[in-house]
XYZ file of C-alpha atoms in Angstrom:
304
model
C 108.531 107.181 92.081
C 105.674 107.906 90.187
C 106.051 111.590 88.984
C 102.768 113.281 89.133
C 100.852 115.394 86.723
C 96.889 116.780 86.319
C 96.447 120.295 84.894
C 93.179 119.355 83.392
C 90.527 116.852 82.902
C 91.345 115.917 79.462
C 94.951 115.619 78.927
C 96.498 111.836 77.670
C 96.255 109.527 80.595
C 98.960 107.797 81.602
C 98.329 106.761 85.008
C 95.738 106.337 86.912
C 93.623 104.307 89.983
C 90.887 102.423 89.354
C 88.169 101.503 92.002
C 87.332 97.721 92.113
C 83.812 96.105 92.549
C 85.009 92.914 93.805
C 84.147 91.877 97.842
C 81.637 94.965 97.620
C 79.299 93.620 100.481
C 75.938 93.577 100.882
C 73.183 95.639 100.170
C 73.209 98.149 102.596
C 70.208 98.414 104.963
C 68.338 102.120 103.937
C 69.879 103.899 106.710
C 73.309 103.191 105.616
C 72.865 105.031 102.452
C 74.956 107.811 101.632
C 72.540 108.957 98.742
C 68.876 109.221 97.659
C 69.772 107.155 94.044
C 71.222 104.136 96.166
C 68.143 104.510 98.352
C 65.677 104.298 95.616
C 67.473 100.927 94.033
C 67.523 99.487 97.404
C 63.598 100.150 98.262
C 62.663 98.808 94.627
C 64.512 96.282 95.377
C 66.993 96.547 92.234
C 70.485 97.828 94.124
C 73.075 96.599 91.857
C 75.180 92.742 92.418
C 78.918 92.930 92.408
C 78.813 90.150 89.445
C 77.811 92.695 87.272
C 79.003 95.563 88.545
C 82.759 93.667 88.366
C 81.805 93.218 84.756
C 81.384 96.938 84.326
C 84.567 98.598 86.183
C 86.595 95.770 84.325
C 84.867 96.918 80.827
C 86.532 100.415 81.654
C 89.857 98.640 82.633
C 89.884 96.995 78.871
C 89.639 100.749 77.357
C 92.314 101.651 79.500
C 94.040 98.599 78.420
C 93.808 100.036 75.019
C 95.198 102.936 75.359
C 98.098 101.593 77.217
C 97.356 103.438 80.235
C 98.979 102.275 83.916
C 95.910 101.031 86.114
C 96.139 100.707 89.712
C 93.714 99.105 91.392
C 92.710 99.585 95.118
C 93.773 96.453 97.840
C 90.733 94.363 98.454
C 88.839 94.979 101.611
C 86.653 92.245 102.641
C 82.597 92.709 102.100
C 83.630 96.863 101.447
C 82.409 98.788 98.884
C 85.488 100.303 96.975
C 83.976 101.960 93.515
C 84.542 105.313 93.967
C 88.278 105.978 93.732
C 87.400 109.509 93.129
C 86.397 110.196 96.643
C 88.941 109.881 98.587
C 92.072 111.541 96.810
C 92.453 113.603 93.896
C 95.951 115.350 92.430
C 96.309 118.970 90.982
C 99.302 119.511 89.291
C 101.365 117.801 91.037
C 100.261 117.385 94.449
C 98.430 114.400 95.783
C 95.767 115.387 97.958
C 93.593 113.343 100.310
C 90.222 114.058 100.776
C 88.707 114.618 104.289
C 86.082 111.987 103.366
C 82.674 110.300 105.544
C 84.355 108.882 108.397
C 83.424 105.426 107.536
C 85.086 105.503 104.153
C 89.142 106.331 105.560
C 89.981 102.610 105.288
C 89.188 103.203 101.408
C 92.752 105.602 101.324
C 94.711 102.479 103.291
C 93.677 99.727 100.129
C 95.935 102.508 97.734
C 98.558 103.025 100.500
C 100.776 101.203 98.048
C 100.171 103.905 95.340
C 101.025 106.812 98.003
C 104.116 105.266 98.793
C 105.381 105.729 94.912
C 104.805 109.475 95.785
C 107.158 111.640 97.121
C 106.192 112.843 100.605
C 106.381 116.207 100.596
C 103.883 115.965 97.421
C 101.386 114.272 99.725
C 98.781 116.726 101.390
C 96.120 116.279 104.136
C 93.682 118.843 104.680
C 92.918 120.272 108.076
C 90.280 118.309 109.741
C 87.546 121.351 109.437
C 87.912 120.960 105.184
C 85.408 118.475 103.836
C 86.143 117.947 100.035
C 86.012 115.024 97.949
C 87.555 114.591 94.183
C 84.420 114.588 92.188
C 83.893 118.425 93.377
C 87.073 119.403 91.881
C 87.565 119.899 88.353
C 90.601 121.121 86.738
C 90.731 123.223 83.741
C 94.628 124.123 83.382
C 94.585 127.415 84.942
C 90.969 127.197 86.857
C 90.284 125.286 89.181
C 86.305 124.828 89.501
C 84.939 123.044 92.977
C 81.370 122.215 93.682
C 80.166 123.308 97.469
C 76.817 123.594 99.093
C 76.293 127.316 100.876
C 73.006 126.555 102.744
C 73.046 126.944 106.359
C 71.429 123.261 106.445
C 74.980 122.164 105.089
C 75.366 119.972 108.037
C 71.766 117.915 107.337
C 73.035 116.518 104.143
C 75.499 113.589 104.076
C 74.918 114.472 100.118
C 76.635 118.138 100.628
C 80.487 116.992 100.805
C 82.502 119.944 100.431
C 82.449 122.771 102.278
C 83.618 126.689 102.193
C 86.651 125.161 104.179
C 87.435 122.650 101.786
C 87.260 125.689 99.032
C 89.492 128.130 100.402
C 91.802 125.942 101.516
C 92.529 124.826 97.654
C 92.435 128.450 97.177
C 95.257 128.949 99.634
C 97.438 125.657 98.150
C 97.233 126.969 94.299
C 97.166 131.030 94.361
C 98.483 131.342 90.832
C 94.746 129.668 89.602
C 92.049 131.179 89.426
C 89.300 128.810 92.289
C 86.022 129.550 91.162
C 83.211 127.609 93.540
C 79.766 126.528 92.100
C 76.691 126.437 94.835
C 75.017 123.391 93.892
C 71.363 121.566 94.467
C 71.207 118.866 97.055
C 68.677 116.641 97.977
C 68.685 113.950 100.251
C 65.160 112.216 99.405
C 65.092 113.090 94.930
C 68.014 112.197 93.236
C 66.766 113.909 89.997
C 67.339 117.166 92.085
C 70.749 116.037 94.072
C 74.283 116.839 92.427
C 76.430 114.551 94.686
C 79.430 116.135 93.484
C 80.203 118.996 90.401
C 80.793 116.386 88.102
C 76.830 115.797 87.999
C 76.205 118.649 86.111
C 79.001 119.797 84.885
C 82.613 118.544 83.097
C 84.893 119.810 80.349
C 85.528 117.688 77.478
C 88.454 118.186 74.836
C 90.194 121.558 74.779
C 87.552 123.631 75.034
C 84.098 122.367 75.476
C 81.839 120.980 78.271
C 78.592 119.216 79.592
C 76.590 121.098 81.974
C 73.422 120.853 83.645
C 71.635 124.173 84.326
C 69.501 122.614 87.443
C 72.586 121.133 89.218
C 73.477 124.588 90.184
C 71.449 126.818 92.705
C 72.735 130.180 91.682
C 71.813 130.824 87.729
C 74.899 133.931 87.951
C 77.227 130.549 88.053
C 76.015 128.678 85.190
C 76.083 132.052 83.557
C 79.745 132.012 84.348
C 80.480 128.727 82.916
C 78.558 129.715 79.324
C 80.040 132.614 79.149
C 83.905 131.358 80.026
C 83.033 127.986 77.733
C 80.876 130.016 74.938
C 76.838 128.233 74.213
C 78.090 126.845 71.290
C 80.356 125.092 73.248
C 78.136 123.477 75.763
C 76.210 120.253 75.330
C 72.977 120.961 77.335
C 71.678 117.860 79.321
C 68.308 117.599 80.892
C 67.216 116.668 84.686
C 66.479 112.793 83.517
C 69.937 113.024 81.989
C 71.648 114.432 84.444
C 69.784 111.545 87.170
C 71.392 108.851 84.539
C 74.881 110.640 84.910
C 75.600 111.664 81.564
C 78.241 114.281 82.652
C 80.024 111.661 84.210
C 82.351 110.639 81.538
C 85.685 109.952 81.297
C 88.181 111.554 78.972
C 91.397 109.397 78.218
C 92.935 112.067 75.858
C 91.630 115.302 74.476
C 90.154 113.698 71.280
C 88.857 110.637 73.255
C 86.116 110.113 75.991
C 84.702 107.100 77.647
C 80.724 107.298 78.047
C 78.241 105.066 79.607
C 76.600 102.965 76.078
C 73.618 104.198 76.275
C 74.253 108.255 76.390
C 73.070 107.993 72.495
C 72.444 112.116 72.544
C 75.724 112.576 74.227
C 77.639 109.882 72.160
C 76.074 112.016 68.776
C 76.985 115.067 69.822
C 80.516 113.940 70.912
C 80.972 112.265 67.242
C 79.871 115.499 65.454
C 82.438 117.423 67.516
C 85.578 114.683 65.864
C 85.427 112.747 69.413
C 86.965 108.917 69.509
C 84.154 107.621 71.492
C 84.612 104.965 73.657
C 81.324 103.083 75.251
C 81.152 100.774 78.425
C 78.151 99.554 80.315
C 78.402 101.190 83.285
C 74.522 101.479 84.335
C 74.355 99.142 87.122
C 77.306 101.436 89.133
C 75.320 104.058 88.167
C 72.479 102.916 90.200
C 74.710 103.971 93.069
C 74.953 107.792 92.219
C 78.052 107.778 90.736
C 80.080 106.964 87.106
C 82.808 107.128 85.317
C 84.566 109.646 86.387
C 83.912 108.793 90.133
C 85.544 105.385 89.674
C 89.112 106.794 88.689
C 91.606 108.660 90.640
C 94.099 109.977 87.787
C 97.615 110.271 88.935
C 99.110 111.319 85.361
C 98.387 112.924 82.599
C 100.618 114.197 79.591
């Protein structure tokens, strides 16, 4: 049984799932797009191959390697993208949650059936079918629990807006001893530069006590406030709206002193060093094209 454990981002991995590239499919056709980034690679006409994209999930596997973390990887589903491991589950302490994900994605949660079975049952949680929430809005900082969420009344005209007030109380109502603090965030269905899929677009602790953020992810200024004032300026490593479009607070931390970034986050990677970081760099920049990173492509199950 595997004996689960995520109180924060940051913690030493031990376990953890990791998406897979291979058998990813075609291109999809522009109105199968579930994001204006993918969109834009597949008008230009440079939407990324699974040769290299393969390449770059099993660059991440050799860190993990490393660090002699357990990797799971997701059954293969013929011609079917399976990246984003993040999506479709994520734990908090020591519950195992599914996510109430697109419709078309639910065969993703059958390829790690294997994984759920390791897990004890009554540790297993499905939301109600009114929640939408997927992993990359929920971020765990031991005793907070931050979720991203879209608040407009257009919530229901943006496949990029994927959890709901639903999906926010209801984690509210599963962990009452922590303190669920939601973040409105900017969507956009046609400018990726102004679209934060998921929280961890603009925003994600790194170490014990310091973050990324990106002030223009969030639509309500009183909630970045929040975060500089709980995390402290001098804490916070500012990115910018081109930054923030290449992912750069999609990172991956494997223990509190060491992070996994995308090579070519050179401001990032400095600022990381200066704070005493290990950091760890994988090309990642064709998944990217996609609208997602590091952090979207693992699911981790435990941490120390």
């Amino acid at each position: 049984m595997l004996q689960l454990n995520v109180k924060n981002e940051t913690s030493r991995l031990k376990a953890v799932i990791l998406g897979t590239a291979k058998s990813n499919g075609p291109t999809p056709k522009p109105e199968e797009t579930y994001d204006p980034k993918s969109l834009e690679h597949i008008k230009a006409g440079t939407y990324p191959v699974e040769t290299d994209m393969v390449k770059e999930m099993e660059a991440l596997n050799a860190v993990f390697e490393k660090y002699n973390v357990e990797v799971f990887r997701p059954e293969i589903i013929a011609e079917y993208n399976q990246i984003f491991s993040r999506d479709i589950a994520f734990v908090i302490d020591d519950m195992f949650i599914k996510a109430n994900i697109l419709s078309d994605r639910k065969r993703e949660l059958d390829a790690i059936q294997y994984v759920i079975d390791k897990i004890n049952p009554e540790k297993i949680v499905t939301p109600p079918a009114n929640v939408s929430i997927e992993g990359g809005d929920v971020m765990l900082w031991d005793d907070y629990i931050f979720i991203g969420t879209y608040k407009g009344e257009d919530y229901d005209d943006y496949v990029t807006a994927r959890t709901n007030m639903a999906g926010v109380n209801f984690i509210k109502e599963l962990f009452p001893h922590k303190t669920v603090k939601e973040f409105d965030l900017a969507k956009s269905s046609t400018e990726a530069r102004d679209n934060a899929l998921h929280l961890d677009c603009c925003f994600q602790p790194v170490g014990k006590d310091k973050a990324v953020i990106y002030k223009g992810g969030f639509r309500n200024e009183s909630e970045y406030e929040y975060l500089v004032s709980l995390f402290g300026e001098e804490n916070l490593f500012h990115i910018d709206r081109e930054e923030m479009y290449n992912m750069n607070s999609n990172f991956f931390s494997i223990a509190p002193d060491v992070v996994v970034i995308e090579e070519k986050f050179t401001r990032l990677k400095d600022w990381l060093l200066e704070k005493g970081f290990t950091v760890e760099t994988v090309p990642y920049v064709e998944i990217a094209k996609q609208e997602g990173l590091l952090r979207c492509s693992t699911l981790p199950l435990i941490r120390e």
